[in-house]
Amino acid sequence: MESANELLTILPVIIIGTAGLLVMMVDAFTENSRTAYWITVLFSAIGLAVSVNSLFGPTGTSFYNMIAYGGTAAFGAVLVMTGTLFSVMLTREYLEKTGRHIAEVYSMMLFATFGMLVLVQSNNLVTLFLGIETMSISLYVLAGLVKDEKKGVEAALKYFLLGAFSTGFLLYGIALLYGASGSTFLVDIAATDEKGLIYWAGVALLLVGFFFKVSAVPFHMWTPDVYQGAPTTITAFMATASKAAGFVAFILVLSRALPDVRAEWSDVIWLFAIFTMVIGNILALVQDNVKRMLAYSSIAHAGYVLIGFAAATGAAYSAILFYLFAYTLMNVGAFGIVAYYEWNKGLDFTEIKNYAGLGYQQPLMGVLMSVFLFSMVGIPPFAGFIGKYRVFAAAIDEGLISLVIVGVLASAASVYYYIRVLVYLYMKEDEGAQVTLVKPGMLYSVTLVILAVLTLYFGINPGSLTDLLLSFKDAAY
Amino acid sequence: MDTYVHLVPWIIAIPLVGFFVNGLLGLAFRSYRDMKTVSGIIATLAVAVPFLLAVYLFLMMQGDSESASISLFTWIQAGDFTTDIGYRLDQLSLLMTLVVTGVGALIHFYAIGYMAGDESPWKFFAFMNLFIFAMLNLVLADNMLLLFLGWEGVGLCSYLLIGYWYTDMAKSDAAKKAFLYNRVGDFAFLIAMLLIFQTIGSLSFDAILNGTELFTTDQVFIIGLLILIGATGKSAQIPLFVWLPDAMAGPTPVSALIHAATMVTSGVYVISRLSSFVMMSPELMLLIAVIGAFTAFIAATIALTRYDIKAVLAYSTVSQLGFMFLALGSGAYVAAMFHVVTHAFFKACLFLGSGSVIHAMHHVEHKLHEEGKDVHFDPQDMRFMGGLRKYLPSTYMTFLIATIAIAGIPPLAGFFSKDEILVMAFNAGLGEYGAIYFGLWALALITAFMTAFYMFRLTLGTFHGSFRLPEKITEAAGSEKYLHDSPFTMTSVLWVLAALSIVGGFIGIPNFVVATFTGTADVNLLSNWLDRVTMDAELVLSKPVEWMLLFGSVLVALSGIYVAFLLYGENDPETQDNRIAARFGALYQVWNEKYRLDEIYEGFIVHPTVRFSDRVLAVFDIKFIDGFVNFVASVVRFTGSVVRYFQTGVVQTYAVAIVLGVIIVISMLLF
């Protein structure tokens, strides 16, 4: 293949990488962080458009098979870019209102996105590792970017230490698999004949690496601290784009490198899915801080997604991709609203008790929050319902009835902590403190409205997207 | 019709756009809320444009055109069950679309003037557009589930619009009552859908109508009964009709649009849509006919005693819907749809006319208050009216035309449709369960007499005689100078509807009338139009019998009018009614107290339910259910607090947890 055409296969990566460097340069020469913001928004939008376009393009590999493009990888890029674009759009106003608007945020977000895009396109464990580490290191920096905030710095350090710890496992797993199969290409690993101790140890450690990235229980403990400590819109970014990238890469690795030992890893994932759903939901129930609640909720969601991995069919993978899309929309939305409440002065608006009566003050924000929370619960006609439904249905087709029962019970329990927010917003008006909320900016509201409309749209008409996802055959289902 | 079916989604989408435009602009911009005319015009256009599209489709369509479907997208897919957002264009759905958008556009236009005095008509118009959207979904859906979505949607809009002036507790209660009574029917409808799905595995009309042989007669009866219960809720039939009179609490255009012309006919539409299915069970047909005839009769008797002009019209609507159900039960779907159409014309005209009267009476009360007189009277009560024809000439003329139409005087619209129903009921008397159908026919004939009578009582009491307000309330002396007709925007709509009430009947001239003179005839346009869609019972009567029945129904209508003139021509309705009450005694009292149905429902259903809930369910709920829930919650919270203990915030603990996880993974894969 001609080299120019090969470059086209990683176009989103190039766009985002260029943008990251550009923002860094601009930041060096100007004091105005808004320029950086607009560059980021523009390039992210272009990146999203390009990745959406590539959904309908060809699939294949490039750069000596190091990179996969089209199909699942392309949709991974769409997920990442969706999460990035919308969280970036929310970030400026939030950081300005909380008085910490600095342009480095955008370059670090872009570099993290760069890593995620490489990650979802990787066809080789080395590219995969490069992607994961580019992403993770940028995220460590992002979590502690606000240096004068003690909690954030503490969270960043924890994140870094544990991240390094888990990277050790991941890298060791890659090394062992290389030793067992003699290659780092995913398809070559699938062709390993001799499955000895080294091979199995490699598979186990690879799983551990991914479990950490997608914060499955008990590898999750960094999540609440980091999500709570980081600036809220950055949390939205971490909770959606980075998680989606991790899950998509997980699909690629499991379906391409380890398809014939599916029975073995499926059992492991089965167990960790149950851990994750149960512990994630139980701990979300007892939180009084909304950011922390959403952090545990994202752990719980990872548990539902893992159900799809335990089923591990083409239908299940397509269901996971849909779930991740819905998850990205509603989580950016929910964190966006929390960020909005948070920047109002006077009270700590991440504490749920201070939400009393706020729903009536800014009706639009209240309604949008209701949409996102209902979608997270999995109530039709929102996209979250379809996602959950499809994942559960795929698992039932594979006979994983007990797993689905746990999933359904867990999501029934989750109603409590999601709806509790709405109860405070609307039904505890009398207990509310007399604080007047400031109106969010136009762009901020529009961003959230778009997210809510998409959540609703894909809940009513999921057909076109699910058909597209089911047509992906590149992940060697 | 495949070439044109792509227009159908536009017909449905435009009212929705209208809803969003008015709704969002009204929510977002305070200044928009004062632009009352603009919001009214937007809403009217959002219905008028679909009407024009429907007219275009009508011109392109013939009676023998094949039905066509369009599917926008797959809405629900679960295992073997799929449902599309899909629409079906055929003669029946297009006929309903024309009525809904045509009459709807006129009423929207009328409402611009009627709602001019309201504070926030943008909300009103948004709801009205939403109603049209839901109603179009109902009539154009190609499957039961989407129809049900429209069905619930119109119920919601009806609720919102009945309680539009929600600060008045009585009105908001009326809205709740309508909603709850409808829920009873909706629930039955839902079960019917589930049974249909269980039997044939699909909810599309194509599958149901092509697969009627898959149902046993018993299944048809049970499913049909459940659909019928749903229809009695929405179309206000026995036993669920009591909500409709209360629904008059809404603004008058709402009464005209939702509670006379369109929504309440959806029960008739559904049964016509499923005609070949329903026909399979003669017992079901009989039941439909019985419900229809008795509803028609009972509602008419109540209408005899009302003074509230809108209440008379409300009971009259219930009664006319009863006629439609009688037609359905007699296998005369064309006649039923015919009556739906003509009834939409004259009843909308009557309601809007009553709106014009109420408007005028309100104005009088308002002016009297301005004079500083503390006068209070019910602007809907005909005892305070009389002689209005001098002051509201346009309203009077149109109201009179519509009254003649509903009374059944040829050649106005109501005559043809009502006569066809009577003929078909008589015709059914020659088939299975003949004796009962004869009885129903006789009951319907008596009802037709009462219809003519109470409608003229209403017209005479309102427009003839002398203006009674100054006689009843001395302070209001000279108040007639404040009476004036409604503005042109409102009366023009009345005239259009009156014109339709005159000519509307010509779409369904009975064939035998012409055939008597020419030998054979094929002039019944509506019957030809609906030929492919509905499965009508065969007409077995001979021409002389049909002529006899025709003259009979004219005679009945004329005698009703004659008696009304005799009793109310000169007299004050109240004095006259007291005389009648004295003569009829207990019977009149039963009618006047509306058969005490509300009290019966209150005493036998509502009150026991509330008491049972209070004494048993509430206790069970608090002690058992809540207790169990609280128990689970406390277990979970306890577990949470224990697990939380490990979330120490100390990074070493976290690392230990990771190592623990690693051990589990490795041991599972290696051993």
Coordinates of C-alpha atoms in Angstrom, one line a residue, chain B residues 220-653:
Chain B
V220 CA -62.0 -13.4 18.7
F221 CA -64.7 -12.8 21.3
I222 CA -62.3 -12.3 24.2
I223 CA -59.8 -10.1 22.3
G224 CA -62.7 -8.2 20.7
L225 CA -64.3 -7.7 24.1
L226 CA -61.1 -6.3 25.5
I227 CA -60.7 -4.0 22.5
L228 CA -64.3 -3.0 22.9
I229 CA -63.7 -2.1 26.6
G230 CA -60.8 0.0 25.4
A231 CA -63.1 1.6 22.9
T232 CA -65.8 2.3 25.4
G233 CA -63.2 4.2 27.5
K234 CA -62.0 6.4 24.7
S235 CA -65.3 6.8 22.9
A236 CA -67.3 7.3 26.0
Q237 CA -69.7 4.4 25.9
I238 CA -71.4 2.4 28.7
P239 CA -70.0 1.7 31.2
L240 CA -67.2 4.3 30.9
F241 CA -68.9 7.3 29.5
V242 CA -69.2 9.5 32.6
W243 CA -66.0 11.2 32.0
L244 CA -67.0 12.9 28.8
P245 CA -69.6 15.4 30.2
D246 CA -67.0 16.5 32.8
A247 CA -64.4 16.9 30.1
M248 CA -66.3 20.0 29.0
A249 CA -64.3 21.8 31.6
G250 CA -61.7 22.4 29.0
P251 CA -61.7 25.4 26.6
T252 CA -64.5 25.0 24.1
P253 CA -62.2 24.5 21.0
V254 CA -60.9 21.5 22.9
S255 CA -64.4 20.2 23.4
A256 CA -65.0 20.6 19.7
L257 CA -61.8 19.0 18.5
I258 CA -61.0 16.3 21.0
H259 CA -64.3 15.5 22.7
A260 CA -66.6 15.7 19.7
A261 CA -64.9 15.5 16.3
T262 CA -61.8 13.4 16.6
M263 CA -60.4 11.6 19.7
V264 CA -63.8 10.1 20.9
T265 CA -64.2 8.6 17.5
S266 CA -61.0 6.6 17.7
G267 CA -62.9 3.7 19.3
V268 CA -65.1 3.6 16.2
Y269 CA -62.0 3.8 14.0
V270 CA -60.2 0.9 15.7
I271 CA -63.2 -1.4 15.4
S272 CA -63.7 -0.4 11.7
R273 CA -60.0 -1.0 11.1
L274 CA -60.4 -4.6 12.5
S275 CA -63.8 -5.1 10.8
S276 CA -63.0 -8.5 9.2
F277 CA -61.6 -9.7 12.6
V278 CA -64.6 -8.5 14.7
M279 CA -67.1 -9.9 12.2
M280 CA -66.0 -13.4 13.1
S281 CA -67.9 -13.3 16.3
P282 CA -71.7 -12.6 16.0
E283 CA -71.9 -12.4 19.8
L284 CA -69.3 -9.7 19.9
M285 CA -71.1 -7.8 17.2
L286 CA -74.3 -8.1 19.2
L287 CA -72.6 -6.8 22.3
I288 CA -71.2 -3.8 20.4
A289 CA -74.7 -3.0 19.1
V290 CA -76.3 -3.4 22.5
I291 CA -73.8 -1.1 24.1
G292 CA -74.2 1.4 21.3
A293 CA -78.0 1.5 21.4
F294 CA -78.3 1.7 25.1
T295 CA -75.6 4.4 25.4
A296 CA -77.4 6.4 22.7
F297 CA -80.7 6.1 24.6
I298 CA -79.4 6.8 28.1
A299 CA -77.3 9.8 27.0
A300 CA -80.2 11.2 25.1
T301 CA -82.5 11.0 28.1
I302 CA -80.0 12.8 30.2
A303 CA -79.5 15.5 27.6
L304 CA -83.3 16.2 27.8
T305 CA -82.8 17.7 31.3
R306 CA -79.6 19.7 31.0
Y307 CA -79.4 23.5 31.2
D308 CA -75.7 23.8 30.6
I309 CA -75.5 24.2 26.9
K310 CA -72.2 22.4 26.7
A311 CA -73.5 19.6 28.8
V312 CA -76.4 19.1 26.4
L313 CA -73.9 18.9 23.6
A314 CA -71.6 16.5 25.6
Y315 CA -74.5 14.1 26.2
S316 CA -75.5 14.5 22.6
T317 CA -72.0 13.5 21.6
V318 CA -72.2 10.4 23.8
S319 CA -75.5 9.6 22.3
Q320 CA -74.3 10.0 18.7
L321 CA -71.2 7.9 19.4
G322 CA -73.7 5.3 20.6
F323 CA -75.3 5.4 17.2
M324 CA -71.9 4.8 15.6
F325 CA -71.4 1.8 17.9
L326 CA -74.8 0.5 16.9
A327 CA -73.7 0.7 13.3
L328 CA -70.5 -1.1 14.1
G329 CA -72.4 -3.9 15.8
S330 CA -74.8 -4.1 12.9
G331 CA -71.9 -4.7 10.6
A332 CA -72.3 -1.3 9.0
Y333 CA -68.8 0.0 9.2
V334 CA -69.3 2.4 6.3
A335 CA -72.3 3.9 8.0
A336 CA -70.3 4.2 11.2
M337 CA -67.5 6.0 9.5
F338 CA -70.0 8.1 7.6
H339 CA -71.5 9.2 10.9
V340 CA -68.0 9.9 12.2
V341 CA -67.5 12.3 9.3
T342 CA -70.8 14.1 9.4
H343 CA -70.8 14.2 13.2
A344 CA -67.4 15.9 13.1
F345 CA -68.9 18.6 10.9
F346 CA -72.1 19.4 12.8
K347 CA -70.9 18.7 16.3
A348 CA -67.8 20.8 15.8
C349 CA -70.1 23.5 14.5
L350 CA -72.4 23.2 17.5
F351 CA -69.6 23.3 20.0
L352 CA -67.9 26.2 18.4
G353 CA -71.3 27.9 18.2
S354 CA -71.8 27.3 21.9
G355 CA -68.3 28.7 22.4
S356 CA -69.4 31.8 20.6
V357 CA -72.4 32.1 22.9
I358 CA -70.3 31.6 26.0
H359 CA -67.9 34.2 24.7
A360 CA -70.7 36.6 24.4
M361 CA -72.2 35.8 27.8
H362 CA -68.8 36.2 29.4
H363 CA -68.4 39.5 27.8
V364 CA -71.7 40.6 29.3
E365 CA -70.6 39.5 32.8
H366 CA -67.3 41.3 32.3
K367 CA -69.0 44.5 31.3
L368 CA -71.4 44.3 34.2
H369 CA -68.5 44.0 36.5
E370 CA -67.0 47.1 34.9
E371 CA -70.2 48.9 35.6
G372 CA -69.5 48.0 39.2
K373 CA -72.4 45.6 39.5
D374 CA -71.6 42.5 41.5
V375 CA -73.4 40.1 39.2
H376 CA -72.5 36.4 39.0
F377 CA -74.1 33.9 36.7
D378 CA -73.0 30.8 34.8
P379 CA -72.3 31.9 31.2
Q380 CA -73.1 28.4 30.0
D381 CA -76.5 28.1 31.6
M382 CA -79.3 28.5 29.1
R383 CA -81.7 29.7 31.7
F384 CA -79.9 33.1 31.6
M385 CA -80.0 33.1 27.8
G386 CA -82.9 33.3 25.3
G387 CA -83.4 35.6 22.4
L388 CA -79.8 35.6 21.4
R389 CA -80.6 35.3 17.7
K390 CA -81.1 39.0 17.5
Y391 CA -77.6 39.7 18.9
L392 CA -75.6 36.8 17.5
P393 CA -77.1 36.3 14.0
S394 CA -74.2 34.4 12.5
T395 CA -73.9 32.1 15.5
Y396 CA -77.6 31.5 15.4
M397 CA -77.9 30.7 11.8
T398 CA -75.0 28.3 11.8
F399 CA -76.1 26.7 15.1
L400 CA -79.6 26.2 13.6
I401 CA -78.2 24.6 10.5
A402 CA -76.1 22.2 12.5
T403 CA -79.1 21.5 14.8
I404 CA -81.2 20.6 11.8
A405 CA -78.4 18.4 10.5
I406 CA -78.1 16.5 13.8
A407 CA -81.9 16.2 14.1
G408 CA -81.9 14.3 10.8
I409 CA -83.8 16.4 8.3
P410 CA -83.0 15.7 4.7
P411 CA -80.9 16.6 2.8
L412 CA -78.5 17.8 5.6
A413 CA -75.6 15.7 6.5
G414 CA -76.8 14.0 9.7
F415 CA -79.9 12.7 8.0
F416 CA -78.1 10.4 5.6
S417 CA -75.7 9.0 8.0
K418 CA -78.2 8.5 10.8
D419 CA -80.7 7.0 8.4
E420 CA -78.1 4.6 7.1
I421 CA -77.4 3.4 10.6
L422 CA -81.1 2.8 11.3
V423 CA -81.5 1.0 8.0
M424 CA -78.5 -1.2 8.8
A425 CA -79.7 -2.0 12.3
F426 CA -83.1 -3.0 10.9
N427 CA -81.2 -5.0 8.3
A428 CA -79.3 -6.8 11.0
G429 CA -82.7 -7.7 12.4
L430 CA -83.1 -10.2 9.6
G431 CA -79.9 -12.1 10.5
E432 CA -78.7 -13.9 13.6
Y433 CA -80.1 -12.6 16.9
G434 CA -82.7 -10.8 14.8
A435 CA -85.2 -10.1 17.5
I436 CA -82.6 -8.3 19.6
Y437 CA -81.5 -6.2 16.7
F438 CA -85.1 -5.2 16.0
G439 CA -85.4 -4.1 19.6
L440 CA -82.2 -2.1 19.3
W441 CA -83.5 -0.5 16.1
A442 CA -86.7 0.5 17.9
L443 CA -84.6 2.0 20.7
A444 CA -82.5 3.9 18.2
L445 CA -85.6 5.3 16.6
I446 CA -86.9 6.6 19.9
T447 CA -83.4 8.0 20.5
A448 CA -83.6 9.8 17.1
F449 CA -86.9 11.3 18.2
M450 CA -85.3 12.5 21.4
T451 CA -82.3 13.8 19.6
A452 CA -84.4 16.1 17.4
F453 CA -86.3 17.1 20.6
Y454 CA -83.5 18.0 22.9
M455 CA -81.5 19.7 20.2
F456 CA -84.4 22.0 19.4
R457 CA -85.0 22.5 23.1
L458 CA -81.4 23.7 23.2
T459 CA -81.7 26.0 20.2
L460 CA -85.0 27.4 21.2
G461 CA -83.9 28.0 24.8
T462 CA -80.7 29.7 23.8
F463 CA -81.7 31.8 20.8
H464 CA -85.5 32.2 20.8
G465 CA -87.9 33.9 23.2
S466 CA -86.6 36.9 25.1
F467 CA -83.3 37.5 26.8
R468 CA -83.9 36.2 30.3
L469 CA -80.8 37.4 32.2
P470 CA -82.4 40.8 33.1
E471 CA -85.5 38.9 34.2
K472 CA -83.6 36.6 36.5
I473 CA -81.2 39.1 37.9
T474 CA -82.6 42.5 38.3
E475 CA -79.2 44.2 38.5
A476 CA -78.4 43.0 35.0
A477 CA -81.2 45.1 33.5
G478 CA -80.2 46.5 30.1
S479 CA -77.3 44.1 29.8
E480 CA -78.4 43.0 26.3
K481 CA -76.6 46.0 24.8
Y482 CA -73.4 44.2 25.6
L483 CA -74.3 41.1 23.6
H484 CA -72.5 41.0 20.3
D485 CA -71.5 38.3 17.8
S486 CA -68.0 36.9 17.7
P487 CA -65.3 38.4 15.4
F488 CA -65.1 37.3 11.8
T489 CA -62.2 34.8 12.4
M490 CA -64.6 32.8 14.6
T491 CA -67.8 33.1 12.7
S492 CA -66.1 32.3 9.4
V493 CA -65.2 28.9 10.8
L494 CA -68.8 28.4 11.9
W495 CA -70.0 29.1 8.4
V496 CA -67.6 26.7 6.9
L497 CA -68.7 24.0 9.2
A498 CA -72.3 24.8 8.7
A499 CA -71.8 24.5 4.9
L500 CA -70.2 21.1 5.5
S501 CA -73.1 20.1 7.7
I502 CA -75.4 20.9 4.7
V503 CA -73.5 19.2 1.9
G504 CA -71.5 16.6 3.9
G505 CA -74.2 14.0 3.5
F506 CA -73.9 13.8 -0.2
I507 CA -70.8 11.6 0.0
G508 CA -73.0 8.8 1.2
I509 CA -76.4 9.0 -0.6
P510 CA -78.0 5.6 -0.3
N511 CA -78.0 3.8 -3.6
F512 CA -81.6 2.8 -3.5
V513 CA -82.8 6.4 -3.5
V514 CA -81.4 6.9 -6.9
A515 CA -82.0 3.4 -8.0
T516 CA -85.7 3.8 -7.6
F517 CA -85.7 6.2 -10.4
T518 CA -83.0 4.8 -12.7
G519 CA -83.1 1.1 -12.0
T520 CA -79.6 0.6 -10.7
A521 CA -77.3 3.1 -9.1
D522 CA -73.8 3.4 -7.8
V523 CA -73.8 6.8 -6.1
N524 CA -72.7 6.1 -2.6
L525 CA -69.2 7.5 -2.8
L526 CA -68.2 6.7 0.7
S527 CA -69.2 3.1 0.4
N528 CA -67.2 2.7 -2.8
W529 CA -64.3 4.5 -1.2
L530 CA -64.2 2.2 1.9
D531 CA -65.0 -0.9 -0.1
R532 CA -61.6 -2.4 0.1
V533 CA -60.9 -1.6 3.7
T534 CA -64.0 -2.6 5.7
M535 CA -66.1 -5.7 5.5
D536 CA -69.7 -4.6 5.6
A537 CA -72.7 -6.8 6.3
E538 CA -74.8 -7.4 3.2
L539 CA -77.9 -5.3 2.8
V540 CA -80.8 -7.6 2.2
L541 CA -83.7 -5.2 2.5
S542 CA -86.0 -4.5 -0.5
K543 CA -86.4 -1.0 -1.9
P544 CA -89.9 -0.4 -0.5
V545 CA -88.8 -1.4 3.0
E546 CA -85.8 1.0 2.7
W547 CA -88.1 3.8 1.5
M548 CA -90.4 3.1 4.4
L549 CA -87.6 3.3 6.9
L550 CA -86.3 6.5 5.3
F551 CA -89.7 8.2 5.6
G552 CA -90.1 6.7 9.1
S553 CA -86.9 8.4 10.3
V554 CA -87.8 11.7 8.7
L555 CA -91.2 11.5 10.4
V556 CA -89.6 10.8 13.7
A557 CA -87.2 13.7 13.4
L558 CA -90.0 16.1 12.3
S559 CA -92.3 15.0 15.2
G560 CA -89.4 15.6 17.6
I561 CA -89.0 19.1 16.3
Y562 CA -92.7 19.7 16.4
V563 CA -93.0 18.6 20.1
A564 CA -90.0 20.8 20.9
F565 CA -91.6 23.8 19.4
L566 CA -94.9 23.0 21.1
L567 CA -93.3 22.9 24.5
Y568 CA -90.5 25.4 24.3
G569 CA -91.5 27.6 21.4
E570 CA -93.0 30.3 23.7
N571 CA -92.1 29.2 27.2
D572 CA -89.2 29.7 29.4
P573 CA -87.4 26.3 29.5
E574 CA -87.2 26.2 33.2
T575 CA -91.0 26.6 33.8
Q576 CA -91.7 24.1 31.1
D577 CA -89.3 21.6 32.5
N578 CA -90.8 21.9 35.9
R579 CA -94.2 21.1 34.4
I580 CA -92.7 18.1 32.6
A581 CA -90.9 17.0 35.8
A582 CA -94.2 17.1 37.6
R583 CA -95.9 15.0 35.0
F584 CA -93.1 12.4 34.6
G585 CA -92.2 12.3 38.2
A586 CA -89.6 9.7 39.1
L587 CA -88.6 9.0 35.5
Y588 CA -87.6 12.6 35.0
Q589 CA -85.8 12.7 38.2
V590 CA -83.7 9.6 37.2
W591 CA -82.8 11.4 34.0
N592 CA -82.1 14.7 35.8
E593 CA -79.8 12.9 38.2
K594 CA -78.0 11.2 35.3
Y595 CA -79.1 7.8 36.5
R596 CA -76.9 8.5 39.5
L597 CA -74.1 6.7 37.7
D598 CA -71.4 9.0 39.1
E599 CA -72.8 8.2 42.6
I600 CA -73.0 4.5 41.9
Y601 CA -69.4 4.4 40.7
E602 CA -68.4 6.5 43.6
G603 CA -70.2 4.3 46.1
F604 CA -69.4 0.9 44.6
I605 CA -66.0 1.3 43.1
V606 CA -64.2 4.4 44.1
H607 CA -65.1 4.5 47.7
P608 CA -64.6 0.8 48.5
T609 CA -61.3 0.9 46.6
V610 CA -60.1 3.9 48.6
R611 CA -61.2 2.3 51.8
F612 CA -59.6 -1.0 50.9
S613 CA -56.4 0.7 50.0
D614 CA -56.5 2.7 53.2
R615 CA -57.2 -0.2 55.6
V616 CA -55.6 -3.2 54.0
L617 CA -53.2 -2.3 51.2
A618 CA -51.7 0.7 53.0
V619 CA -51.1 -1.4 56.1
F620 CA -49.7 -4.3 54.0
D621 CA -47.6 -1.8 52.2
I622 CA -46.2 -0.2 55.3
K623 CA -45.7 -3.3 57.4
F624 CA -44.8 -5.9 54.8
I625 CA -43.5 -4.3 51.6
D626 CA -41.8 -1.3 53.2
G627 CA -40.5 -3.6 56.0
F628 CA -39.0 -5.9 53.5
V629 CA -37.5 -3.1 51.4
N630 CA -36.1 -1.5 54.5
F631 CA -34.6 -4.8 55.6
V632 CA -32.9 -5.2 52.2
A633 CA -31.8 -1.6 52.3
S634 CA -30.3 -2.0 55.8
V635 CA -28.5 -5.2 54.8
V636 CA -27.1 -3.4 51.7
R637 CA -26.1 -0.3 53.7
F638 CA -24.4 -2.5 56.3
T639 CA -22.5 -4.4 53.6
G640 CA -21.7 -1.0 52.0
S641 CA -20.3 0.3 55.2
V642 CA -18.2 -2.8 55.7
V643 CA -16.8 -2.8 52.2
R644 CA -16.3 0.9 52.5
Y645 CA -13.9 0.2 55.4
F646 CA -11.5 -1.2 52.9
Q647 CA -11.6 2.0 50.8
T648 CA -9.2 3.5 53.3
G649 CA -7.6 6.1 51.0
V650 CA -4.3 4.5 51.8
V651 CA -2.6 3.5 48.5
Q652 CA -1.1 0.3 50.0
T653 CA -4.5 -1.1 50.7

